[in-house]
mmCIF file with all atom_site columns, C-alpha atoms in Angstrom:
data_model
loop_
_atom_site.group_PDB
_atom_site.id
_atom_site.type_symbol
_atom_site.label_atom_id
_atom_site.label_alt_id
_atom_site.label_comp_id
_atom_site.label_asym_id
_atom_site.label_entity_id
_atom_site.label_seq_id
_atom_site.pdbx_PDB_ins_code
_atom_site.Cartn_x
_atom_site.Cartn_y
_atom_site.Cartn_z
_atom_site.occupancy
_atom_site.B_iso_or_equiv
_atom_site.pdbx_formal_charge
_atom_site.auth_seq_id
_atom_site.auth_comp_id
_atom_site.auth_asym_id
_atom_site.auth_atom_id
_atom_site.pdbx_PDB_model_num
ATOM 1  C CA . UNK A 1 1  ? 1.600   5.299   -12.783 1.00 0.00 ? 1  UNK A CA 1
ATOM 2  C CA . UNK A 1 2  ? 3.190   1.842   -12.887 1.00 0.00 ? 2  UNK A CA 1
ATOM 3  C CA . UNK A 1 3  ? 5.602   2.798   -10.377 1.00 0.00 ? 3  UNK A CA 1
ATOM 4  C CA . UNK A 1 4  ? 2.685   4.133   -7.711  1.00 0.00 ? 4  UNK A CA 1
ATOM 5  C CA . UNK A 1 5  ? 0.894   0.443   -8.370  1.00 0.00 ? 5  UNK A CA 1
ATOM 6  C CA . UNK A 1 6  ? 4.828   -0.997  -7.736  1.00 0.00 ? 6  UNK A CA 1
ATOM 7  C CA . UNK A 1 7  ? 4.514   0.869   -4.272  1.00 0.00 ? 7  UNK A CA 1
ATOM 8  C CA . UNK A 1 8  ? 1.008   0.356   -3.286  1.00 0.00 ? 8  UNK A CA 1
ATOM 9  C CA . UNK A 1 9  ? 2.133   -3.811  -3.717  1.00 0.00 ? 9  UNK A CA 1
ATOM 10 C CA . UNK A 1 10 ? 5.310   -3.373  -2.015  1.00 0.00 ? 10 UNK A CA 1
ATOM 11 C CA . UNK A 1 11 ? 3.454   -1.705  0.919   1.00 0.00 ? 11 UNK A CA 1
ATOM 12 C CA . UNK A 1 12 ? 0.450   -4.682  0.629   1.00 0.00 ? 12 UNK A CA 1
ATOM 13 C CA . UNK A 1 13 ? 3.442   -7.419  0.623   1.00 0.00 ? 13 UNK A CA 1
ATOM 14 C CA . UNK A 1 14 ? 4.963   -5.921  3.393   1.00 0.00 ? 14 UNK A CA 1
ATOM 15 C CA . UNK A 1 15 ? 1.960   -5.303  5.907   1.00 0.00 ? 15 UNK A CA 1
ATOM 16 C CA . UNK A 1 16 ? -0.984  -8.256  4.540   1.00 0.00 ? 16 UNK A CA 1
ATOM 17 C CA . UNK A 1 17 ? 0.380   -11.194 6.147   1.00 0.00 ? 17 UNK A CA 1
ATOM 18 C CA . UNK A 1 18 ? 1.290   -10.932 10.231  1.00 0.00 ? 18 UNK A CA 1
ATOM 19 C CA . UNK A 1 19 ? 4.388   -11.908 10.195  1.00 0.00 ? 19 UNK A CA 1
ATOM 20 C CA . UNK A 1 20 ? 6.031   -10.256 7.004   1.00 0.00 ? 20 UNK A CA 1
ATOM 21 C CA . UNK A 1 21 ? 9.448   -8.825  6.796   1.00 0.00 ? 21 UNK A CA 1
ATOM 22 C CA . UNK A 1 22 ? 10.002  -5.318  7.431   1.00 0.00 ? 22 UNK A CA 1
ATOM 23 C CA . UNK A 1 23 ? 13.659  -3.523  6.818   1.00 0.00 ? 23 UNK A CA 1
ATOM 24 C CA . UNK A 1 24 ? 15.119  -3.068  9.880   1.00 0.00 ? 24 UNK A CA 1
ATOM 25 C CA . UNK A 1 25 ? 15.625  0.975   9.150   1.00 0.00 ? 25 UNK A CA 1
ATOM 26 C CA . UNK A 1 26 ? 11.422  1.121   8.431   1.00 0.00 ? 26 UNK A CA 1
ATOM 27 C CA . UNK A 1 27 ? 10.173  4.224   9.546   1.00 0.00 ? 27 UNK A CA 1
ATOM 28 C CA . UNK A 1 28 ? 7.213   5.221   9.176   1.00 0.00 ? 28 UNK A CA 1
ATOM 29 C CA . UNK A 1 29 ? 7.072   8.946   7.522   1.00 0.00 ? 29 UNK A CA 1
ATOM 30 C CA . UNK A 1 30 ? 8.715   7.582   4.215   1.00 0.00 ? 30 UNK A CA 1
ATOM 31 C CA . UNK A 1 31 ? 5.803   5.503   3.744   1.00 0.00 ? 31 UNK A CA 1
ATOM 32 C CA . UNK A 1 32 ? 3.148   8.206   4.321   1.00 0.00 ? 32 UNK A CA 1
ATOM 33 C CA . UNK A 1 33 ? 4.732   10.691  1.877   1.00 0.00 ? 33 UNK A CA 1
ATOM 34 C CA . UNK A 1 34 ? 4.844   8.027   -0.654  1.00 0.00 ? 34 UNK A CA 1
ATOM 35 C CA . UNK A 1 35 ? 1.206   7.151   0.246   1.00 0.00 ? 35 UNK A CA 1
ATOM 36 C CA . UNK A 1 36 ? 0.426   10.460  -0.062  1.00 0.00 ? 36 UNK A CA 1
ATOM 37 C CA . UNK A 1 37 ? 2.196   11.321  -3.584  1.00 0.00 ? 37 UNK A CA 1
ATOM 38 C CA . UNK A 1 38 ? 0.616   8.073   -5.197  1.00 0.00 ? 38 UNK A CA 1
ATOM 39 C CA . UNK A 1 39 ? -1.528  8.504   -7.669  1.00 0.00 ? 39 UNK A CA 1
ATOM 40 C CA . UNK A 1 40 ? -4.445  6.099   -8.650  1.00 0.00 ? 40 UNK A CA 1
ATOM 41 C CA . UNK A 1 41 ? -6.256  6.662   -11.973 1.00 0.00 ? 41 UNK A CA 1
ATOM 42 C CA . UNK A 1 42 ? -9.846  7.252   -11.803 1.00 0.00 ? 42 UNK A CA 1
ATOM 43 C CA . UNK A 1 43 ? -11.099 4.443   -13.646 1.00 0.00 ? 43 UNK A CA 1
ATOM 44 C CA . UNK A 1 44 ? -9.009  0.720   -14.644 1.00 0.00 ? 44 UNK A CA 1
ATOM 45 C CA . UNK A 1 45 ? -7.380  0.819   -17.538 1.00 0.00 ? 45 UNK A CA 1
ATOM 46 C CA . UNK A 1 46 ? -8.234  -2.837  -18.379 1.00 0.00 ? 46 UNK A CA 1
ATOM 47 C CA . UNK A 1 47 ? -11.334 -4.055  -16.896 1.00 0.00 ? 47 UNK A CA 1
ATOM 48 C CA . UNK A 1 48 ? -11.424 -7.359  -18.977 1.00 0.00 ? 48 UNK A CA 1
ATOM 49 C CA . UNK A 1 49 ? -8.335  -8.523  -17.382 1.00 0.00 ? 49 UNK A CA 1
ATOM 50 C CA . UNK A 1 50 ? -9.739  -8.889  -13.867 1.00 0.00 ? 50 UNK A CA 1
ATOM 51 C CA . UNK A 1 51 ? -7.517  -10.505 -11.200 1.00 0.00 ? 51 UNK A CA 1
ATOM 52 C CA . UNK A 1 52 ? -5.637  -12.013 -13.532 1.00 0.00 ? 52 UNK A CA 1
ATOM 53 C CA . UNK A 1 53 ? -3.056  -9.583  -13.870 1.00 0.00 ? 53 UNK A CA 1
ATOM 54 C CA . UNK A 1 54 ? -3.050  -7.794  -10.742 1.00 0.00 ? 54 UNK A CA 1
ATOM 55 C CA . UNK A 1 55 ? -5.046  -6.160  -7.883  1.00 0.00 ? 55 UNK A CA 1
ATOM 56 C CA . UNK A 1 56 ? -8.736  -4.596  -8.200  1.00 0.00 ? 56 UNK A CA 1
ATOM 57 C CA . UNK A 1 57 ? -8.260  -0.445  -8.060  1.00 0.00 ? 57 UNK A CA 1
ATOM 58 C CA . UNK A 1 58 ? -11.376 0.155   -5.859  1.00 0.00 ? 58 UNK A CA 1
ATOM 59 C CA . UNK A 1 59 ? -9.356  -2.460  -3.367  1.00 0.00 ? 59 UNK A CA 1
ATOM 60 C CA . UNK A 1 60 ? -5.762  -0.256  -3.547  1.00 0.00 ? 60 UNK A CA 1
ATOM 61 C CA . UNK A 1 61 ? -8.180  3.131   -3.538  1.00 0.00 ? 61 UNK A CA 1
ATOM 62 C CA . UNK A 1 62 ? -9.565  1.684   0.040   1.00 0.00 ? 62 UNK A CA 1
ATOM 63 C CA . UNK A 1 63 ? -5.961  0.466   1.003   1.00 0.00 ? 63 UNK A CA 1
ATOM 64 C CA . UNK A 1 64 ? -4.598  3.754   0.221   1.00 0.00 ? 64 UNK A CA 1
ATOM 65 C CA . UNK A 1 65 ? -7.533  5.371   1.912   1.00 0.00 ? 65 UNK A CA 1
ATOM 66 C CA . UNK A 1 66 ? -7.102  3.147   5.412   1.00 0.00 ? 66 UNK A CA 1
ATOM 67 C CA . UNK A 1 67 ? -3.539  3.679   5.387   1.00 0.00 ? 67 UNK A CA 1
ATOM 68 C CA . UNK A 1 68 ? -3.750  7.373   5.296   1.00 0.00 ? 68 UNK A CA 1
ATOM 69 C CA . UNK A 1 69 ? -6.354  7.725   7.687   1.00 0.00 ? 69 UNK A CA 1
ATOM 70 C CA . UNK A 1 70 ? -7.121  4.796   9.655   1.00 0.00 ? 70 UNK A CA 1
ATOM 71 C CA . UNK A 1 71 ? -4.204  2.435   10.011  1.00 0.00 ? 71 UNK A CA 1
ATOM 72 C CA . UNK A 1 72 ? -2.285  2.815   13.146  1.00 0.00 ? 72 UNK A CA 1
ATOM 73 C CA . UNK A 1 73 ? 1.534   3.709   11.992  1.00 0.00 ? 73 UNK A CA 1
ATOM 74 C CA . UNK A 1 74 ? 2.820   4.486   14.945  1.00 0.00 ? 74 UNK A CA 1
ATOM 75 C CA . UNK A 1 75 ? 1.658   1.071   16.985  1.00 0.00 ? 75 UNK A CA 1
ATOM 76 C CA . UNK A 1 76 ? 3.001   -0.994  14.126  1.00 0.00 ? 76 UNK A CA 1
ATOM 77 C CA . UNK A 1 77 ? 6.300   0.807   14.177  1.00 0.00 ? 77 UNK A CA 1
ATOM 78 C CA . UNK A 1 78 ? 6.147   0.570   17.962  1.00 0.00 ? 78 UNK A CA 1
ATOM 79 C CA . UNK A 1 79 ? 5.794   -3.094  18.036  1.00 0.00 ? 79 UNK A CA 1
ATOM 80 C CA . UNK A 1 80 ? 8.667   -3.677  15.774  1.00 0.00 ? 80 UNK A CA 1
ATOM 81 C CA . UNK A 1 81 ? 11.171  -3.027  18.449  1.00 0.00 ? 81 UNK A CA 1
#
């Protein structure tokens, strides 16, 4: 599960701020089968902690969600080159 959080911040480094790096060998499918495959647990595992120590599930559960089905791959990959 750690490692799905891992990639759901890599992707949110990569694509928050305008401007970001992105590898110059992105494509776009590797991303959507590892959107895909990532798992989110139903419930946070330490609700105490808050923000402290990381991002809010329901927040990476509507990332996830708008990546998969909303978020326009293709025009982002398109404007890279």
């Amino acid at each position: 599960m750690a490692s799905a959080l891992s990639l759901l911040g890599l992707l949110v480094a990569t694509f928050i701020s305008p401007g970001s790096a992105v590898p110059t060998n992105f494509t776009v499918q590797p991303f959507n089968a590892l959107l895909q495959n990532t798992y989110l647990p139903n419930e946070t595992l330490y609700p105490a902690a808050g923000i402290d120590f990381g991002i809010e599930l329901d927040f990476l559960g509507d990332l996830q969600e708008e990546w998969l089905e909303d978020f326009e791959w293709a025009k982002q990959e398109a404007q890279r080159t």
